């Protein structure tokens, strides 16, 4: 029987609560599809700082490098906000991504019919939305040099090499090929040199994917079009900073931050995590929505473990649970039959896998 080693980072705040539900679901689906999972816990974030004075201990990096995939909860919280930048939980996360060389971040936004009313946008605009944002994750202005602060000025550098653009473009074209074969590359080529290079390289890579329809859009227009007509998009390819902003914008189309998963892939191992943070305001209350983390576990089954049927089964179980009106508090007012706590919703989704 195939066994996979999963490095688990529960992290801070609601991290442990939501990860426990994802593991519950994974154990059930593994049994159903006849494979096994070995979960190994590693410290990271605020809790790692409290216990080891390091937000990303070496042991965690080694454990992640040796795993088939990484399931990640969330890190951070007010308690650690005043630490020097290199000791803050968020620095640990950037270092982990860089150590694993996960250069491609996938953020799907799918609108569940059952939750059409939960979006701030009109349902006629969002019904059927299914977008995948592919964001470059370890380059661009977040990592470029020179960067620094002087007394009266500060600066960062947006820099991309041809190879960095090529590798993320290939990932995005391959994803588009498996979906609706539409790729929109977002840049600011009317102003930025780095965007002009981005556009040229994306056009060159496009020659290898003749069946994918490529378009280009300036980032300011993309921000507008995402709200005006989100159904026009299939796959959006963009660089690190633009992707950070656009993927958060796209996520709100679905209604709750508690619903959306992500995958960071392309490197030595892949990280699967909800798009939200550690939600310290609701930690320990048992009301966190575990769906984003369970959907991240489904992406892990699909992309890292090649267990497509198991992934489909988890996605179906989430949808069936929502269809029957089970909700956590954050999505409570929309067609709710029963308001569940975190554990109850996780158990209902796990049960649906067995039904
Ligand atoms: P957040 O995403 O943690 O919370 C924003 C709001 O959404 C809060 O009201 C929260 O209660 C709610 N929320 C988030 N997840 C939810 C869920 N699953 N179910 C129900 N409600 C949910 O963002 P924030 O408050 O800006 O950040 C809190 C901490 O998380 C900060 O320290 C931040 O740096 C960190 N953070 C970590 C990550 C990560 O681990 N990848 C990402 C973003 C923020």
mmCIF file of C-alpha atoms and ligand atoms in Angstrom:
data_model
loop_
_atom_site.group_PDB
_atom_site.id
_atom_site.type_symbol
_atom_site.label_atom_id
_atom_site.label_comp_id
_atom_site.label_asym_id
_atom_site.label_seq_id
_atom_site.Cartn_x
_atom_site.Cartn_y
_atom_site.Cartn_z
ATOM 1 C CA UNK A 1 0.000 0.000 0.000
ATOM 2 C CA UNK A 2 1.398 3.401 -0.960
ATOM 3 C CA UNK A 3 2.444 5.543 2.012
ATOM 4 C CA UNK A 4 3.066 9.298 1.930
ATOM 5 C CA UNK A 5 4.978 11.324 4.489
ATOM 6 C CA UNK A 6 3.256 14.611 5.314
ATOM 7 C CA UNK A 7 5.033 17.343 7.292
ATOM 8 C CA UNK A 8 2.425 19.137 9.394
ATOM 9 C CA UNK A 9 2.875 22.697 10.649
ATOM 10 C CA UNK A 10 -0.081 23.656 12.794
ATOM 11 C CA UNK A 11 1.315 27.061 13.771
ATOM 12 C CA UNK A 12 -0.499 29.673 15.843
ATOM 13 C CA UNK A 13 -4.011 30.919 16.584
ATOM 14 C CA UNK A 14 -6.640 28.813 14.832
ATOM 15 C CA UNK A 15 -3.896 26.830 13.026
ATOM 16 C CA UNK A 16 -4.108 23.711 15.245
ATOM 17 C CA UNK A 17 -7.946 23.697 15.190
ATOM 18 C CA UNK A 18 -8.264 23.769 11.400
ATOM 19 C CA UNK A 19 -5.358 21.407 10.727
ATOM 20 C CA UNK A 20 -6.888 18.790 13.042
ATOM 21 C CA UNK A 21 -10.020 18.781 10.877
ATOM 22 C CA UNK A 22 -8.012 18.472 7.647
ATOM 23 C CA UNK A 23 -6.149 15.486 9.114
ATOM 24 C CA UNK A 24 -9.461 13.916 10.166
ATOM 25 C CA UNK A 25 -10.709 14.168 6.564
ATOM 26 C CA UNK A 26 -7.403 12.969 5.062
ATOM 27 C CA UNK A 27 -7.365 9.863 7.264
ATOM 28 C CA UNK A 28 -10.862 8.909 6.139
ATOM 29 C CA UNK A 29 -10.204 9.507 2.444
ATOM 30 C CA UNK A 30 -6.867 7.654 2.563
ATOM 31 C CA UNK A 31 -8.618 4.597 3.980
ATOM 32 C CA UNK A 32 -11.312 4.766 1.319
ATOM 33 C CA UNK A 33 -8.770 4.961 -1.540
ATOM 34 C CA UNK A 34 -6.310 2.455 -0.020
ATOM 35 C CA UNK A 35 -3.229 4.513 0.733
ATOM 36 C CA UNK A 36 -1.688 5.581 4.034
ATOM 37 C CA UNK A 37 -0.422 8.892 5.348
ATOM 38 C CA UNK A 38 2.208 9.438 8.019
ATOM 39 C CA UNK A 39 1.875 12.831 9.684
ATOM 40 C CA UNK A 40 4.958 14.393 11.304
ATOM 41 C CA UNK A 41 4.498 17.594 13.301
ATOM 42 C CA UNK A 42 7.006 20.453 13.081
ATOM 43 C CA UNK A 43 7.242 23.775 14.880
ATOM 44 C CA UNK A 44 7.006 27.084 13.100
ATOM 45 C CA UNK A 45 5.818 30.627 13.730
ATOM 46 C CA UNK A 46 5.141 32.216 17.102
ATOM 47 C CA UNK A 47 4.993 28.908 18.938
ATOM 48 C CA UNK A 48 8.404 27.969 17.500
ATOM 49 C CA UNK A 49 9.805 31.302 18.658
ATOM 50 C CA UNK A 50 8.392 30.777 22.166
ATOM 51 C CA UNK A 51 9.911 27.296 22.447
ATOM 52 C CA UNK A 52 13.194 27.680 20.519
ATOM 53 C CA UNK A 53 13.699 31.458 20.000
ATOM 54 C CA UNK A 54 13.599 30.758 16.237
ATOM 55 C CA UNK A 55 10.397 31.096 14.130
ATOM 56 C CA UNK A 56 11.732 28.499 11.664
ATOM 57 C CA UNK A 57 13.965 25.892 13.364
ATOM 58 C CA UNK A 58 16.389 23.950 11.126
ATOM 59 C CA UNK A 59 14.608 20.726 12.075
ATOM 60 C CA UNK A 60 11.431 22.087 10.467
ATOM 61 C CA UNK A 61 13.205 22.893 7.188
ATOM 62 C CA UNK A 62 14.788 19.421 7.136
ATOM 63 C CA UNK A 63 11.459 17.725 7.931
ATOM 64 C CA UNK A 64 9.727 19.663 5.143
ATOM 65 C CA UNK A 65 12.467 18.840 2.634
ATOM 66 C CA UNK A 66 12.110 15.149 3.462
ATOM 67 C CA UNK A 67 8.322 15.055 3.158
ATOM 68 C CA UNK A 68 6.085 14.301 0.173
ATOM 69 C CA UNK A 69 4.106 17.450 0.984
ATOM 70 C CA UNK A 70 3.573 20.038 3.708
ATOM 71 C CA UNK A 71 0.234 20.796 5.295
ATOM 72 C CA UNK A 72 0.327 24.227 6.871
ATOM 73 C CA UNK A 73 -2.167 25.949 9.211
ATOM 74 C CA UNK A 74 -1.329 29.587 9.880
ATOM 75 C CA UNK A 75 1.204 31.576 11.854
ATOM 76 C CA UNK A 76 1.443 34.919 13.602
ATOM 77 C CA UNK A 77 -0.381 37.026 16.142
ATOM 78 C CA UNK A 78 -0.147 40.273 18.155
ATOM 79 C CA UNK A 79 2.061 38.604 20.758
ATOM 80 C CA UNK A 80 4.995 38.444 18.314
ATOM 81 C CA UNK A 81 4.373 41.674 16.362
ATOM 82 C CA UNK A 82 7.017 43.702 18.183
ATOM 83 C CA UNK A 83 9.888 41.260 17.702
ATOM 84 C CA UNK A 84 12.735 42.266 15.365
ATOM 85 C CA UNK A 85 11.708 41.548 11.767
ATOM 86 C CA UNK A 86 13.922 38.423 11.349
ATOM 87 C CA UNK A 87 12.385 36.772 14.434
ATOM 88 C CA UNK A 88 8.751 37.420 13.493
ATOM 89 C CA UNK A 89 6.621 34.439 12.430
ATOM 90 C CA UNK A 90 6.042 35.933 8.943
ATOM 91 C CA UNK A 91 9.819 35.997 8.294
ATOM 92 C CA UNK A 92 9.873 32.276 9.044
ATOM 93 C CA UNK A 93 7.241 31.697 6.363
ATOM 94 C CA UNK A 94 9.121 33.694 3.714
ATOM 95 C CA UNK A 95 12.284 31.759 4.596
ATOM 96 C CA UNK A 96 10.472 28.422 4.365
ATOM 97 C CA UNK A 97 9.136 29.280 0.876
ATOM 98 C CA UNK A 98 12.599 30.353 -0.235
ATOM 99 C CA UNK A 99 14.285 27.254 1.295
ATOM 100 C CA UNK A 100 11.862 24.963 -0.519
ATOM 101 C CA UNK A 101 12.073 27.068 -3.709
ATOM 102 C CA UNK A 102 8.307 27.018 -4.121
ATOM 103 C CA UNK A 103 8.091 29.645 -6.842
ATOM 104 C CA UNK A 104 4.483 29.136 -7.936
ATOM 105 C CA UNK A 105 1.503 29.969 -5.770
ATOM 106 C CA UNK A 106 -1.874 28.611 -6.890
ATOM 107 C CA UNK A 107 -4.937 30.295 -5.482
ATOM 108 C CA UNK A 108 -8.227 29.047 -6.870
ATOM 109 C CA UNK A 109 -11.408 31.042 -6.310
ATOM 110 C CA UNK A 110 -14.536 29.058 -6.951
ATOM 111 C CA UNK A 111 -17.974 30.325 -6.046
ATOM 112 C CA UNK A 112 -20.120 27.638 -4.433
ATOM 113 C CA UNK A 113 -23.726 27.922 -5.688
ATOM 114 C CA UNK A 114 -24.877 27.295 -2.117
ATOM 115 C CA UNK A 115 -23.045 30.437 -0.939
ATOM 116 C CA UNK A 116 -23.912 32.839 -3.773
ATOM 117 C CA UNK A 117 -25.475 35.225 -1.271
ATOM 118 C CA UNK A 118 -22.367 35.390 0.881
ATOM 119 C CA UNK A 119 -20.346 37.437 -1.620
ATOM 120 C CA UNK A 120 -20.360 41.242 -1.443
ATOM 121 C CA UNK A 121 -20.911 41.144 -5.242
ATOM 122 C CA UNK A 122 -24.254 40.550 -6.981
ATOM 123 C CA UNK A 123 -25.007 36.894 -7.629
ATOM 124 C CA UNK A 124 -25.660 37.515 -11.367
ATOM 125 C CA UNK A 125 -22.008 38.605 -11.622
ATOM 126 C CA UNK A 126 -20.398 35.819 -9.636
ATOM 127 C CA UNK A 127 -22.442 32.687 -10.408
ATOM 128 C CA UNK A 128 -20.090 30.148 -11.969
ATOM 129 C CA UNK A 129 -16.858 32.021 -11.210
ATOM 130 C CA UNK A 130 -13.881 29.658 -11.331
ATOM 131 C CA UNK A 131 -10.534 31.468 -11.402
ATOM 132 C CA UNK A 132 -7.025 30.246 -10.725
ATOM 133 C CA UNK A 133 -4.474 32.919 -9.823
ATOM 134 C CA UNK A 134 -0.903 31.743 -10.459
ATOM 135 C CA UNK A 135 1.397 34.085 -8.564
ATOM 136 C CA UNK A 136 5.204 34.092 -8.747
ATOM 137 C CA UNK A 137 6.223 33.648 -5.117
ATOM 138 C CA UNK A 138 9.937 33.958 -4.510
ATOM 139 C CA UNK A 139 11.047 36.780 -6.789
ATOM 140 C CA UNK A 140 10.090 40.344 -7.630
ATOM 141 C CA UNK A 141 10.027 43.300 -5.284
ATOM 142 C CA UNK A 142 9.713 41.217 -2.079
ATOM 143 C CA UNK A 143 13.175 39.763 -2.593
ATOM 144 C CA UNK A 144 14.932 42.088 -5.083
ATOM 145 C CA UNK A 145 18.077 43.989 -4.220
ATOM 146 C CA UNK A 146 19.188 46.651 -3.649
ATOM 147 C CA UNK A 147 16.708 47.415 -0.890
ATOM 148 C CA UNK A 148 17.102 49.519 2.160
ATOM 149 C CA UNK A 149 16.286 52.486 4.313
ATOM 150 C CA UNK A 150 18.166 55.692 4.751
ATOM 151 C CA UNK A 151 17.240 58.646 6.865
ATOM 152 C CA UNK A 152 14.947 60.357 4.360
ATOM 153 C CA UNK A 153 14.340 57.676 1.745
ATOM 154 C CA UNK A 154 13.673 53.955 1.386
ATOM 155 C CA UNK A 155 13.737 51.681 -1.656
ATOM 156 C CA UNK A 156 12.988 48.187 -2.964
ATOM 157 C CA UNK A 157 13.762 46.681 -6.350
ATOM 158 C CA UNK A 158 11.410 44.766 -8.637
ATOM 159 C CA UNK A 159 13.631 42.394 -10.569
ATOM 160 C CA UNK A 160 12.960 39.270 -12.661
ATOM 161 C CA UNK A 161 15.281 37.220 -14.843
ATOM 162 C CA UNK A 162 14.183 35.566 -18.093
ATOM 163 C CA UNK A 163 14.500 32.126 -16.444
ATOM 164 C CA UNK A 164 12.330 33.121 -13.481
ATOM 165 C CA UNK A 165 9.595 34.352 -15.826
ATOM 166 C CA UNK A 166 9.864 31.297 -18.069
ATOM 167 C CA UNK A 167 9.441 28.749 -15.283
ATOM 168 C CA UNK A 168 6.337 30.398 -13.782
ATOM 169 C CA UNK A 169 4.869 30.944 -17.279
ATOM 170 C CA UNK A 170 5.234 27.227 -18.082
ATOM 171 C CA UNK A 171 3.436 26.299 -14.851
ATOM 172 C CA UNK A 172 0.584 28.697 -15.656
ATOM 173 C CA UNK A 173 0.215 27.510 -19.270
ATOM 174 C CA UNK A 174 0.163 23.877 -18.103
ATOM 175 C CA UNK A 175 -2.548 24.729 -15.571
ATOM 176 C CA UNK A 176 -4.572 26.571 -18.244
ATOM 177 C CA UNK A 177 -4.241 23.595 -20.549
ATOM 178 C CA UNK A 178 -5.966 21.392 -17.944
ATOM 179 C CA UNK A 179 -8.736 23.962 -17.400
ATOM 180 C CA UNK A 180 -10.560 26.225 -19.883
ATOM 181 C CA UNK A 181 -7.439 27.052 -21.909
ATOM 182 C CA UNK A 182 -7.515 30.792 -21.245
ATOM 183 C CA UNK A 183 -4.533 32.584 -19.722
ATOM 184 C CA UNK A 184 -4.442 36.268 -18.828
ATOM 185 C CA UNK A 185 -0.974 37.576 -17.972
ATOM 186 C CA UNK A 186 -1.123 40.659 -15.746
ATOM 187 C CA UNK A 187 1.658 43.251 -15.717
ATOM 188 C CA UNK A 188 2.340 46.987 -15.877
ATOM 189 C CA UNK A 189 4.209 46.959 -19.180
ATOM 190 C CA UNK A 190 3.138 50.528 -20.025
ATOM 191 C CA UNK A 191 5.355 51.789 -17.169
ATOM 192 C CA UNK A 192 7.776 49.153 -15.857
ATOM 193 C CA UNK A 193 10.803 47.732 -17.711
ATOM 194 C CA UNK A 194 10.513 44.532 -15.712
ATOM 195 C CA UNK A 195 6.924 44.133 -16.964
ATOM 196 C CA UNK A 196 8.026 44.668 -20.573
ATOM 197 C CA UNK A 197 10.445 41.760 -20.202
ATOM 198 C CA UNK A 198 7.710 39.744 -18.460
ATOM 199 C CA UNK A 199 5.385 40.272 -21.442
ATOM 200 C CA UNK A 200 8.028 39.371 -24.025
ATOM 201 C CA UNK A 201 8.955 36.144 -22.234
ATOM 202 C CA UNK A 202 5.318 35.112 -21.690
ATOM 203 C CA UNK A 203 4.682 35.650 -25.435
ATOM 204 C CA UNK A 204 7.677 33.461 -26.231
ATOM 205 C CA UNK A 205 6.550 30.645 -23.882
ATOM 206 C CA UNK A 206 3.048 30.869 -25.410
ATOM 207 C CA UNK A 207 4.433 29.478 -28.699
ATOM 208 C CA UNK A 208 4.721 26.100 -26.950
ATOM 209 C CA UNK A 209 1.048 26.091 -25.935
ATOM 210 C CA UNK A 210 -0.879 26.906 -29.132
ATOM 211 C CA UNK A 211 -4.176 25.630 -27.732
ATOM 212 C CA UNK A 212 -4.141 28.130 -24.839
ATOM 213 C CA UNK A 213 -5.586 31.567 -25.621
ATOM 214 C CA UNK A 214 -3.231 34.194 -24.156
ATOM 215 C CA UNK A 215 -4.189 37.770 -23.321
ATOM 216 C CA UNK A 216 -2.344 40.531 -21.477
ATOM 217 C CA UNK A 217 -3.819 43.058 -19.076
ATOM 218 C CA UNK A 218 -2.409 45.941 -17.055
ATOM 219 C CA UNK A 219 -2.696 45.335 -13.340
ATOM 220 C CA UNK A 220 -4.886 48.396 -12.672
ATOM 221 C CA UNK A 221 -7.366 47.252 -15.318
ATOM 222 C CA UNK A 222 -7.243 43.667 -13.966
ATOM 223 C CA UNK A 223 -8.191 44.922 -10.489
ATOM 224 C CA UNK A 224 -11.247 46.560 -12.071
ATOM 225 C CA UNK A 225 -12.227 43.697 -14.401
ATOM 226 C CA UNK A 226 -12.117 41.179 -11.529
ATOM 227 C CA UNK A 227 -15.005 43.019 -9.906
ATOM 228 C CA UNK A 228 -16.818 43.960 -13.133
ATOM 229 C CA UNK A 229 -16.769 40.589 -14.892
ATOM 230 C CA UNK A 230 -14.909 37.886 -12.915
ATOM 231 C CA UNK A 231 -16.319 35.108 -15.120
ATOM 232 C CA UNK A 232 -14.184 36.385 -18.006
ATOM 233 C CA UNK A 233 -11.095 34.965 -16.275
ATOM 234 C CA UNK A 234 -9.817 31.409 -16.237
ATOM 235 C CA UNK A 235 -6.107 31.437 -15.261
ATOM 236 C CA UNK A 236 -4.396 34.679 -14.214
ATOM 237 C CA UNK A 237 -0.596 34.703 -14.313
ATOM 238 C CA UNK A 238 1.216 37.459 -12.503
ATOM 239 C CA UNK A 239 4.294 38.451 -10.509
ATOM 240 C CA UNK A 240 4.683 38.433 -6.737
ATOM 241 C CA UNK A 241 3.372 41.837 -5.601
ATOM 242 C CA UNK A 242 0.542 42.099 -8.156
ATOM 243 C CA UNK A 243 -0.432 38.502 -7.340
ATOM 244 C CA UNK A 244 -0.509 39.155 -3.611
ATOM 245 C CA UNK A 245 -3.033 41.951 -4.103
ATOM 246 C CA UNK A 246 -5.121 40.441 -6.930
ATOM 247 C CA UNK A 247 -5.455 37.041 -5.249
ATOM 248 C CA UNK A 248 -6.861 38.644 -2.090
ATOM 249 C CA UNK A 249 -9.259 40.665 -4.238
ATOM 250 C CA UNK A 250 -10.316 37.525 -6.127
ATOM 251 C CA UNK A 251 -10.820 35.644 -2.871
ATOM 252 C CA UNK A 252 -13.482 38.072 -1.678
ATOM 253 C CA UNK A 253 -15.639 37.174 -4.684
ATOM 254 C CA UNK A 254 -16.369 33.885 -2.925
ATOM 255 C CA UNK A 255 -17.597 35.535 0.260
ATOM 256 C CA UNK A 256 -15.488 34.220 3.139
ATOM 257 C CA UNK A 257 -11.766 34.023 3.604
ATOM 258 C CA UNK A 258 -12.454 30.799 5.503
ATOM 259 C CA UNK A 259 -13.259 28.950 2.257
ATOM 260 C CA UNK A 260 -10.209 29.360 0.064
ATOM 261 C CA UNK A 261 -7.197 27.062 -0.259
ATOM 262 C CA UNK A 262 -3.760 27.559 -1.763
ATOM 263 C CA UNK A 263 -0.797 25.560 -2.967
ATOM 264 C CA UNK A 264 2.806 26.714 -3.274
ATOM 265 C CA UNK A 265 4.530 24.419 -5.721
ATOM 266 C CA UNK A 266 7.385 24.037 -8.176
ATOM 267 C CA UNK A 267 10.169 23.414 -5.665
ATOM 268 C CA UNK A 268 11.634 20.637 -3.567
ATOM 269 C CA UNK A 269 8.356 20.010 -1.768
ATOM 270 C CA UNK A 270 5.003 21.792 -1.886
ATOM 271 C CA UNK A 271 3.149 23.743 0.815
ATOM 272 C CA UNK A 272 -0.638 23.537 1.117
ATOM 273 C CA UNK A 273 -2.351 26.133 3.294
ATOM 274 C CA UNK A 274 -5.531 28.172 3.644
ATOM 275 C CA UNK A 275 -5.220 31.731 2.346
ATOM 276 C CA UNK A 276 -6.276 33.216 5.687
ATOM 277 C CA UNK A 277 -4.095 33.960 8.681
ATOM 278 C CA UNK A 278 -4.118 32.709 12.253
ATOM 279 C CA UNK A 279 -7.263 34.670 13.175
ATOM 280 C CA UNK A 280 -6.227 35.380 16.786
ATOM 281 C CA UNK A 281 -9.599 37.057 17.400
ATOM 282 C CA UNK A 282 -11.404 33.693 17.198
ATOM 283 C CA UNK A 283 -8.646 31.279 18.261
ATOM 284 C CA UNK A 284 -9.823 28.725 20.822
ATOM 285 C CA UNK A 285 -13.507 29.552 20.352
ATOM 286 C CA UNK A 286 -14.166 26.548 18.116
ATOM 287 C CA UNK A 287 -15.822 28.667 15.427
ATOM 288 C CA UNK A 288 -13.086 28.739 12.753
ATOM 289 C CA UNK A 289 -14.182 27.530 9.340
ATOM 290 C CA UNK A 290 -12.043 24.475 8.453
ATOM 291 C CA UNK A 291 -13.112 24.380 4.768
ATOM 292 C CA UNK A 292 -10.141 26.385 3.403
ATOM 293 C CA UNK A 293 -7.735 23.967 5.083
ATOM 294 C CA UNK A 294 -9.653 20.855 4.038
ATOM 295 C CA UNK A 295 -9.735 22.190 0.452
ATOM 296 C CA UNK A 296 -5.956 22.773 0.722
ATOM 297 C CA UNK A 297 -5.576 19.127 1.740
ATOM 298 C CA UNK A 298 -7.554 18.234 -1.385
ATOM 299 C CA UNK A 299 -5.080 20.248 -3.502
ATOM 300 C CA UNK A 300 -2.281 18.312 -1.803
ATOM 301 C CA UNK A 301 -3.889 15.008 -2.810
ATOM 302 C CA UNK A 302 -4.236 16.253 -6.397
ATOM 303 C CA UNK A 303 -0.911 18.013 -7.035
ATOM 304 C CA UNK A 304 1.655 16.299 -4.769
ATOM 305 C CA UNK A 305 0.276 12.803 -4.175
ATOM 306 C CA UNK A 306 -1.429 12.313 -7.574
ATOM 307 C CA UNK A 307 -4.508 10.952 -5.770
ATOM 308 C CA UNK A 308 -6.997 12.667 -8.091
ATOM 309 C CA UNK A 309 -9.992 10.519 -7.174
ATOM 310 C CA UNK A 310 -9.431 11.100 -3.471
ATOM 311 C CA UNK A 311 -9.171 14.860 -4.164
ATOM 312 C CA UNK A 312 -12.439 14.815 -6.154
ATOM 313 C CA UNK A 313 -14.065 12.939 -3.277
ATOM 314 C CA UNK A 314 -12.995 15.586 -0.720
ATOM 315 C CA UNK A 315 -14.203 18.412 -2.991
ATOM 316 C CA UNK A 316 -17.532 16.627 -3.419
ATOM 317 C CA UNK A 317 -17.837 16.120 0.369
ATOM 318 C CA UNK A 318 -17.313 19.854 1.000
ATOM 319 C CA UNK A 319 -19.944 20.753 -1.586
ATOM 320 C CA UNK A 320 -22.431 18.187 -0.283
ATOM 321 C CA UNK A 321 -21.975 19.494 3.266
ATOM 322 C CA UNK A 322 -22.720 23.060 2.164
ATOM 323 C CA UNK A 323 -25.652 21.893 0.031
ATOM 324 C CA UNK A 324 -27.257 20.302 3.066
ATOM 325 C CA UNK A 325 -27.031 23.618 4.916
ATOM 326 C CA UNK A 326 -24.227 22.910 7.380
ATOM 327 C CA UNK A 327 -22.282 26.105 8.079
ATOM 328 C CA UNK A 328 -19.758 27.642 10.432
ATOM 329 C CA UNK A 329 -20.536 31.054 11.898
ATOM 330 C CA UNK A 330 -18.653 33.082 9.238
ATOM 331 C CA UNK A 331 -21.014 31.799 6.512
ATOM 332 C CA UNK A 332 -23.981 31.301 8.823
ATOM 333 C CA UNK A 333 -26.622 33.549 7.346
ATOM 334 C CA UNK A 334 -26.738 31.993 3.896
ATOM 335 C CA UNK A 335 -29.053 29.008 3.583
ATOM 336 C CA UNK A 336 -27.974 27.675 6.943
ATOM 337 C CA UNK A 337 -29.761 24.655 8.387
ATOM 338 C CA UNK A 338 -27.347 24.063 11.252
ATOM 339 C CA UNK A 339 -24.532 26.232 12.606
ATOM 340 C CA UNK A 340 -21.656 23.925 13.465
ATOM 341 C CA UNK A 341 -18.468 24.360 15.386
ATOM 342 C CA UNK A 342 -15.119 23.638 13.717
ATOM 343 C CA UNK A 343 -14.986 19.991 14.809
ATOM 344 C CA UNK A 344 -18.589 19.277 13.875
ATOM 345 C CA UNK A 345 -18.142 20.632 10.340
ATOM 346 C CA UNK A 346 -14.931 18.619 9.922
ATOM 347 C CA UNK A 347 -16.715 15.460 11.076
ATOM 348 C CA UNK A 348 -19.668 16.035 8.718
ATOM 349 C CA UNK A 349 -17.302 16.457 5.750
ATOM 350 C CA UNK A 350 -15.418 13.290 6.783
ATOM 351 C CA UNK A 351 -18.712 11.403 7.073
ATOM 352 C CA UNK A 352 -19.774 12.551 3.577
ATOM 353 C CA UNK A 353 -16.631 10.835 2.205
ATOM 354 C CA UNK A 354 -17.891 7.545 3.595
ATOM 355 C CA UNK A 355 -21.525 8.011 2.405
HETATM 356 P P1 LIG B 1 -6.709 36.673 9.296
HETATM 357 O O1 LIG B 1 -6.883 36.038 7.974
HETATM 358 O O2 LIG B 1 -6.075 35.855 10.353
HETATM 359 O O3 LIG B 1 -8.141 37.171 9.843
HETATM 360 C C1 LIG B 1 -8.924 38.129 9.160
HETATM 361 C C2 LIG B 1 -10.392 37.993 9.604
HETATM 362 O O4 LIG B 1 -10.931 36.792 9.035
HETATM 363 C C3 LIG B 1 -10.555 37.840 11.125
HETATM 364 O O5 LIG B 1 -11.728 38.502 11.513
HETATM 365 C C4 LIG B 1 -10.706 36.352 11.337
HETATM 366 O O6 LIG B 1 -11.446 36.007 12.476
HETATM 367 C C5 LIG B 1 -11.400 35.907 10.049
HETATM 368 N N1 LIG B 1 -11.015 34.542 9.676
HETATM 369 C C6 LIG B 1 -9.809 34.142 9.192
HETATM 370 N N2 LIG B 1 -9.813 32.823 8.987
HETATM 371 C C7 LIG B 1 -11.038 32.377 9.334
HETATM 372 C C8 LIG B 1 -11.647 31.096 9.348
HETATM 373 N N3 LIG B 1 -11.011 29.983 8.954
HETATM 374 N N4 LIG B 1 -12.924 31.001 9.789
HETATM 375 C C9 LIG B 1 -13.591 32.084 10.160
HETATM 376 N N5 LIG B 1 -13.073 33.322 10.166
HETATM 377 C C10 LIG B 1 -11.808 33.467 9.762
HETATM 378 O O7 LIG B 1 -5.892 38.014 9.042
HETATM 379 P P2 LIG B 1 -5.284 39.067 10.093
HETATM 380 O O8 LIG B 1 -6.235 39.243 11.230
HETATM 381 O O9 LIG B 1 -4.881 40.215 9.274
HETATM 382 O O10 LIG B 1 -3.953 38.371 10.615
HETATM 383 C C11 LIG B 1 -3.850 37.647 11.846
HETATM 384 C C12 LIG B 1 -2.440 37.073 11.952
HETATM 385 O O11 LIG B 1 -2.237 36.098 10.910
HETATM 386 C C13 LIG B 1 -1.332 38.127 11.757
HETATM 387 O O12 LIG B 1 -0.313 37.871 12.673
HETATM 388 C C14 LIG B 1 -0.865 37.900 10.328
HETATM 389 O O13 LIG B 1 0.479 38.285 10.124
HETATM 390 C C15 LIG B 1 -1.029 36.393 10.218
HETATM 391 N N6 LIG B 1 -1.160 35.901 8.831
HETATM 392 C C16 LIG B 1 -0.610 34.680 8.600
HETATM 393 C C17 LIG B 1 -0.744 34.119 7.341
HETATM 394 C C18 LIG B 1 -0.167 32.752 7.117
HETATM 395 O O14 LIG B 1 0.090 32.034 8.075
HETATM 396 N N7 LIG B 1 0.028 32.329 5.880
HETATM 397 C C19 LIG B 1 -1.464 34.780 6.336
HETATM 398 C C20 LIG B 1 -2.056 36.008 6.628
HETATM 399 C C21 LIG B 1 -1.902 36.561 7.896
#
